[in-house]
């Protein structure tokens, strides 16, 4: 028969065993949870996207979707109200009147049907700049795209040669090659210049530029123009500088021009204009060194029947 003391010891022993067993189970459970945490931590949890992170559909360059928004008549982007013929062909509202209310594809009467689905699609799109291939990596909402493209610094430049309305466009390296090969323009290195302009018949101007010279300095290129044109009824001669780049960059530079003879001299200080500004705009704004014909002939000396002007100048970077 077991005595009470022995039964008490057995109770304590049993209780200790149960506690130890329970702790081992808890430790095993924690260890399993730790392993699970370790394994699961290497996996990215799949969480629903936040509303603020949801972006509008983006159309990548060279996709066909933006072609749906191109008017088949003028090839420009269509903006509401987008017109639709009964067969589903679309065109912009401006061109609707130009085609006499006839669909340019199926020749059916267009009527007054709007393509609301295409208008809603346009609102949801983000499109690449039209000058993506020239380096612009920006994406814009459909209705902001045209406004950006009108001022995009990557848009091609027009040929700056003033002798004719040359249709060539391109980036600066392309323009340089074009000017030297097609227009035989001279390229000089340095920030100072000294040119002598000679014309046998100074009374004949014909609104034609006499010369264009390229200068390479400070890591950029500049165009020196020397033009003859009529100011009212009087022929005048004008020299000015244009910068081959954007207007903001052009403002970082300044230049001076001097012309004279017989102990007289005229000096002009100015800021080069960007080639984005047409040479006629610069000329008509008189933003350059202008010499009246009578004074130019006086500078030339001799019998005043031949123009011989020497124009000197310098380009520098503003601080």
Short mmCIF file of C-alpha atoms in Angstrom, two decimals:
data_model
loop_
_atom_site.label_atom_id
_atom_site.label_comp_id
_atom_site.label_asym_id
_atom_site.label_seq_id
_atom_site.Cartn_x
_atom_site.Cartn_y
_atom_site.Cartn_z
CA UNK A 1 0.00 0.00 0.00
CA UNK A 2 1.42 3.35 -0.98
CA UNK A 3 1.84 5.86 1.71
CA UNK A 4 0.50 9.39 1.36
CA UNK A 5 3.98 10.84 1.08
CA UNK A 6 4.84 8.61 -1.86
CA UNK A 7 1.54 9.47 -3.60
CA UNK A 8 2.35 13.17 -3.14
CA UNK A 9 5.78 12.71 -4.75
CA UNK A 10 4.23 10.84 -7.67
CA UNK A 11 1.77 13.67 -8.18
CA UNK A 12 4.61 16.20 -8.30
CA UNK A 13 6.57 13.96 -10.65
CA UNK A 14 3.59 13.50 -12.96
CA UNK A 15 2.90 17.21 -12.89
CA UNK A 16 6.52 18.03 -13.76
CA UNK A 17 6.46 15.57 -16.62
CA UNK A 18 3.28 17.11 -18.01
CA UNK A 19 4.73 20.62 -17.77
CA UNK A 20 7.98 19.50 -19.44
CA UNK A 21 6.03 17.74 -22.19
CA UNK A 22 3.87 20.80 -22.75
CA UNK A 23 6.95 23.07 -23.00
CA UNK A 24 8.57 20.72 -25.50
CA UNK A 25 5.39 20.81 -27.60
CA UNK A 26 5.34 24.61 -27.47
CA UNK A 27 9.04 24.76 -28.39
CA UNK A 28 8.42 22.43 -31.32
CA UNK A 29 5.48 24.54 -32.41
CA UNK A 30 7.55 27.73 -32.21
CA UNK A 31 10.38 26.08 -34.10
CA UNK A 32 7.96 25.07 -36.86
CA UNK A 33 6.58 28.59 -36.99
CA UNK A 34 10.12 29.97 -37.17
CA UNK A 35 10.95 27.66 -40.09
CA UNK A 36 7.74 28.62 -41.83
CA UNK A 37 8.52 32.29 -41.32
CA UNK A 38 12.00 31.76 -42.70
CA UNK A 39 10.68 30.01 -45.80
CA UNK A 40 7.80 32.37 -46.34
CA UNK A 41 9.99 35.45 -45.94
CA UNK A 42 11.66 34.61 -49.26
CA UNK A 43 8.35 34.88 -51.04
CA UNK A 44 6.70 38.22 -51.87
CA UNK A 45 3.17 38.35 -50.50
CA UNK A 46 0.52 38.93 -53.13
CA UNK A 47 -1.25 42.07 -51.98
CA UNK A 48 -4.00 43.87 -53.84
CA UNK A 49 -2.75 47.03 -55.57
CA UNK A 50 -3.40 50.30 -53.84
CA UNK A 51 -5.78 52.64 -55.55
CA UNK A 52 -3.16 55.42 -55.64
CA UNK A 53 -0.72 53.16 -57.52
CA UNK A 54 -3.11 52.27 -60.35
CA UNK A 55 -1.96 54.07 -63.48
CA UNK A 56 -3.82 54.88 -66.64
CA UNK A 57 -3.16 52.70 -69.66
CA UNK A 58 0.16 53.49 -71.30
CA UNK A 59 0.69 53.07 -75.02
CA UNK A 60 4.29 52.30 -75.87
CA UNK A 61 6.03 53.68 -78.96
CA UNK A 62 5.34 51.92 -82.24
CA UNK A 63 2.03 50.53 -80.98
CA UNK A 64 -1.03 50.42 -83.20
CA UNK A 65 -3.54 51.76 -80.69
CA UNK A 66 -2.57 55.41 -81.12
CA UNK A 67 -3.17 54.89 -84.85
CA UNK A 68 -6.86 54.49 -84.06
CA UNK A 69 -6.90 58.14 -83.00
CA UNK A 70 -5.34 59.38 -86.24
CA UNK A 71 -7.65 61.11 -88.67
CA UNK A 72 -7.51 59.38 -92.09
CA UNK A 73 -7.84 62.75 -93.85
CA UNK A 74 -5.39 65.12 -92.15
CA UNK A 75 -3.33 62.44 -90.27
CA UNK A 76 -3.54 64.51 -87.08
CA UNK A 77 -4.75 63.29 -83.71
CA UNK A 78 -8.54 63.42 -83.36
CA UNK A 79 -10.12 65.30 -80.48
CA UNK A 80 -13.79 65.40 -79.48
CA UNK A 81 -16.15 65.60 -81.12
CA UNK A 82 -14.84 62.60 -83.09
CA UNK A 83 -17.16 61.92 -86.02
CA UNK A 84 -18.22 58.48 -87.21
CA UNK A 85 -19.96 57.29 -90.35
CA UNK A 86 -22.70 54.58 -90.25
CA UNK A 87 -20.05 51.95 -91.11
CA UNK A 88 -17.89 52.92 -88.13
CA UNK A 89 -15.13 54.85 -89.91
CA UNK A 90 -13.96 57.86 -87.91
CA UNK A 91 -12.50 61.28 -88.72
CA UNK A 92 -12.01 64.59 -86.95
CA UNK A 93 -14.76 67.19 -86.94
CA UNK A 94 -12.58 69.69 -88.84
CA UNK A 95 -12.16 67.34 -91.78
CA UNK A 96 -15.84 66.46 -91.87
CA UNK A 97 -16.62 69.71 -93.67
CA UNK A 98 -13.58 69.32 -95.94
CA UNK A 99 -14.89 66.02 -97.34
CA UNK A 100 -18.41 67.39 -97.93
CA UNK A 101 -19.90 65.17 -95.23
CA UNK A 102 -18.83 62.02 -97.13
CA UNK A 103 -16.84 59.29 -95.43
CA UNK A 104 -13.37 59.21 -97.04
CA UNK A 105 -13.30 55.39 -96.72
CA UNK A 106 -16.75 54.12 -97.74
CA UNK A 107 -18.20 57.35 -99.21
CA UNK A 108 -21.38 57.10 -97.09
CA UNK A 109 -23.05 60.15 -95.62
CA UNK A 110 -21.41 60.84 -92.26
CA UNK A 111 -24.38 62.51 -90.63
CA UNK A 112 -23.90 63.69 -87.05
CA UNK A 113 -22.77 60.55 -85.23
CA UNK A 114 -20.13 60.85 -82.52
CA UNK A 115 -17.82 57.98 -81.62
CA UNK A 116 -18.16 58.20 -77.85
CA UNK A 117 -16.22 54.98 -77.24
CA UNK A 118 -13.13 56.35 -79.01
CA UNK A 119 -13.45 59.65 -77.15
CA UNK A 120 -13.48 57.79 -73.81
CA UNK A 121 -10.50 55.68 -74.91
CA UNK A 122 -8.54 58.83 -75.71
CA UNK A 123 -9.08 60.20 -72.20
CA UNK A 124 -7.68 57.01 -70.63
CA UNK A 125 -4.46 56.86 -72.65
CA UNK A 126 -0.89 57.96 -71.95
CA UNK A 127 1.00 58.23 -75.23
CA UNK A 128 4.69 58.66 -76.09
CA UNK A 129 5.94 61.90 -77.58
CA UNK A 130 6.01 61.92 -81.37
CA UNK A 131 9.76 62.58 -81.13
CA UNK A 132 10.49 59.45 -79.11
CA UNK A 133 12.87 58.20 -81.82
CA UNK A 134 14.85 61.45 -81.48
CA UNK A 135 15.40 61.00 -77.75
CA UNK A 136 12.27 62.15 -75.90
CA UNK A 137 11.26 59.55 -73.31
CA UNK A 138 8.27 61.41 -71.86
CA UNK A 139 4.75 59.98 -71.75
CA UNK A 140 1.73 62.27 -71.75
CA UNK A 141 -2.04 62.11 -71.36
CA UNK A 142 -3.68 62.26 -74.75
CA UNK A 143 -4.89 65.83 -74.35
CA UNK A 144 -1.46 67.13 -73.19
CA UNK A 145 0.58 65.43 -75.90
CA UNK A 146 0.19 68.01 -78.67
CA UNK A 147 0.99 70.90 -76.35
CA UNK A 148 4.24 69.20 -75.30
CA UNK A 149 5.26 68.31 -78.85
CA UNK A 150 4.95 71.93 -79.95
CA UNK A 151 7.73 72.80 -77.47
CA UNK A 152 9.65 69.52 -77.20
CA UNK A 153 13.41 70.13 -77.26
CA UNK A 154 13.84 66.89 -79.20
CA UNK A 155 11.74 68.02 -82.16
CA UNK A 156 13.82 68.37 -85.34
CA UNK A 157 15.29 71.71 -86.38
CA UNK A 158 14.63 73.32 -89.74
CA UNK A 159 17.53 74.08 -92.04
CA UNK A 160 18.90 77.52 -90.99
CA UNK A 161 20.23 78.40 -94.44
CA UNK A 162 18.53 81.65 -95.49
CA UNK A 163 19.24 81.50 -99.21
CA UNK A 164 16.18 79.36 -99.91
CA UNK A 165 13.32 77.69 -98.09
CA UNK A 166 15.10 74.39 -97.67
CA UNK A 167 12.73 71.62 -96.49
CA UNK A 168 15.45 69.67 -94.66
CA UNK A 169 14.93 68.98 -90.95
CA UNK A 170 17.00 67.05 -88.42
CA UNK A 171 19.08 67.18 -85.26
CA UNK A 172 22.20 69.35 -84.91
CA UNK A 173 24.71 66.78 -86.29
CA UNK A 174 22.44 66.17 -89.29
CA UNK A 175 22.09 69.91 -89.90
CA UNK A 176 25.85 70.40 -89.81
CA UNK A 177 26.40 67.69 -92.41
CA UNK A 178 23.55 69.03 -94.54
CA UNK A 179 24.82 72.63 -94.45
CA UNK A 180 28.36 71.66 -95.37
CA UNK A 181 27.46 69.15 -98.08
CA UNK A 182 24.30 70.62 -99.65
CA UNK A 183 24.85 74.35 -99.10
CA UNK A 184 28.68 74.37 -99.06
CA UNK A 185 28.73 76.39 -95.83
CA UNK A 186 32.15 76.97 -94.31
CA UNK A 187 32.78 75.74 -90.75
CA UNK A 188 35.36 77.61 -88.66
CA UNK A 189 36.69 76.91 -85.18
CA UNK A 190 37.08 79.72 -82.67
CA UNK A 191 35.10 82.47 -80.97
CA UNK A 192 36.41 85.42 -83.03
CA UNK A 193 35.86 86.17 -86.71
CA UNK A 194 36.93 88.66 -89.36
CA UNK A 195 34.99 88.60 -92.62
CA UNK A 196 35.14 90.75 -95.71
CA UNK A 197 32.01 91.01 -97.84
CA UNK A 198 32.33 92.23 -101.43
CA UNK A 199 29.49 92.89 -103.88
CA UNK A 200 29.84 94.44 -107.31
CA UNK A 201 26.29 95.82 -107.46
CA UNK A 202 25.30 97.02 -103.98
CA UNK A 203 21.99 98.42 -105.27
CA UNK A 204 20.73 94.91 -106.10
CA UNK A 205 19.55 93.17 -102.96
CA UNK A 206 16.69 90.85 -103.97
CA UNK A 207 16.09 89.94 -100.29
CA UNK A 208 18.73 87.23 -100.53
CA UNK A 209 21.33 86.39 -97.92
CA UNK A 210 24.83 86.80 -99.21
CA UNK A 211 26.58 84.44 -96.88
CA UNK A 212 26.28 82.09 -93.94
CA UNK A 213 29.25 80.93 -91.88
CA UNK A 214 29.32 78.30 -89.12
CA UNK A 215 31.43 78.69 -85.99
CA UNK A 216 32.33 76.01 -83.46
CA UNK A 217 33.22 77.22 -79.96
CA UNK A 218 32.39 76.47 -76.33
CA UNK A 219 31.12 73.04 -77.42
CA UNK A 220 28.32 74.56 -79.53
CA UNK A 221 27.71 75.86 -83.05
CA UNK A 222 26.72 79.32 -84.23
CA UNK A 223 25.53 80.73 -87.58
CA UNK A 224 26.76 84.15 -88.71
CA UNK A 225 24.33 85.72 -91.19
CA UNK A 226 25.07 88.63 -93.48
CA UNK A 227 22.02 89.71 -95.43
CA UNK A 228 20.90 92.42 -97.81
CA UNK A 229 17.27 93.48 -97.84
CA UNK A 230 15.02 96.46 -98.38
CA UNK A 231 14.06 98.53 -95.35
CA UNK A 232 11.19 100.44 -96.89
CA UNK A 233 12.68 101.49 -100.22
CA UNK A 234 16.27 101.73 -99.00
CA UNK A 235 18.68 98.78 -99.30
CA UNK A 236 20.38 97.93 -96.00
CA UNK A 237 22.93 95.36 -94.91
CA UNK A 238 22.55 93.38 -91.72
CA UNK A 239 24.71 90.95 -89.74
CA UNK A 240 23.48 88.82 -86.83
CA UNK A 241 24.26 85.59 -85.01
CA UNK A 242 22.04 82.55 -84.41
CA UNK A 243 22.63 79.69 -81.99
CA UNK A 244 22.25 76.08 -83.15
CA UNK A 245 20.19 74.87 -80.22
CA UNK A 246 17.38 75.91 -77.89
CA UNK A 247 16.56 79.48 -76.86
CA UNK A 248 17.39 78.84 -73.19
CA UNK A 249 20.90 77.71 -74.16
CA UNK A 250 21.32 80.64 -76.57
CA UNK A 251 20.77 83.10 -73.72
CA UNK A 252 23.92 81.85 -72.03
CA UNK A 253 26.01 83.51 -74.74
CA UNK A 254 26.59 87.02 -76.10
CA UNK A 255 28.38 88.46 -79.10
CA UNK A 256 29.58 91.71 -80.58
CA UNK A 257 29.94 92.85 -84.20
CA UNK A 258 31.91 95.76 -85.63
CA UNK A 259 31.93 97.30 -89.08
CA UNK A 260 33.59 100.50 -90.23
CA UNK A 261 36.06 102.37 -92.39
CA UNK A 262 37.58 105.78 -92.95
CA UNK A 263 38.02 106.22 -89.21
CA UNK A 264 34.37 105.43 -88.41
CA UNK A 265 32.96 102.35 -86.73
CA UNK A 266 29.59 100.89 -85.75
CA UNK A 267 29.44 98.34 -82.92
CA UNK A 268 26.60 95.97 -82.02
CA UNK A 269 26.27 93.94 -78.81
CA UNK A 270 23.59 91.27 -78.71
CA UNK A 271 22.43 87.81 -77.67
CA UNK A 272 22.30 85.10 -80.34
CA UNK A 273 18.85 83.90 -81.31
CA UNK A 274 18.04 80.22 -81.55
CA UNK A 275 17.68 78.68 -85.00
CA UNK A 276 14.15 77.83 -83.82
CA UNK A 277 13.50 81.48 -84.71
CA UNK A 278 13.36 81.92 -88.47
CA UNK A 279 16.05 84.16 -89.93
CA UNK A 280 13.38 86.42 -91.44
CA UNK A 281 11.91 86.97 -87.97
CA UNK A 282 15.33 88.04 -86.68
CA UNK A 283 15.87 90.25 -89.71
CA UNK A 284 12.44 91.89 -89.54
CA UNK A 285 12.87 92.60 -85.82
CA UNK A 286 16.19 94.38 -86.65
CA UNK A 287 17.92 92.32 -83.95
CA UNK A 288 21.43 92.74 -85.31
CA UNK A 289 23.96 95.13 -86.82
CA UNK A 290 22.28 97.21 -89.57
CA UNK A 291 24.19 99.46 -91.96
CA UNK A 292 22.45 101.84 -94.37
CA UNK A 293 23.63 101.59 -97.98
CA UNK A 294 25.02 105.14 -98.08
CA UNK A 295 27.09 104.55 -94.94
CA UNK A 296 28.16 101.09 -96.13
CA UNK A 297 29.46 102.60 -99.39
CA UNK A 298 31.28 105.27 -97.38
CA UNK A 299 32.92 102.52 -95.30
CA UNK A 300 33.88 100.79 -98.56
CA UNK A 301 35.80 103.83 -99.89
CA UNK A 302 36.79 104.13 -103.54
CA UNK A 303 34.24 105.26 -106.10
CA UNK A 304 31.27 104.07 -103.97
CA UNK A 305 30.20 101.66 -106.73
CA UNK A 306 31.40 98.51 -105.03
CA UNK A 307 30.59 97.27 -101.55
CA UNK A 308 33.59 96.19 -99.48
CA UNK A 309 32.62 95.71 -95.87
CA UNK A 310 34.76 94.09 -93.20
CA UNK A 311 32.80 92.69 -90.27
CA UNK A 312 34.65 91.54 -87.16
CA UNK A 313 33.19 89.96 -84.06
CA UNK A 314 33.54 87.85 -80.97
CA UNK A 315 31.40 85.32 -79.09
CA UNK A 316 31.62 84.75 -75.36
CA UNK A 317 29.81 82.85 -72.64
CA UNK A 318 27.90 84.91 -70.10
CA UNK A 319 28.61 84.17 -66.44
#
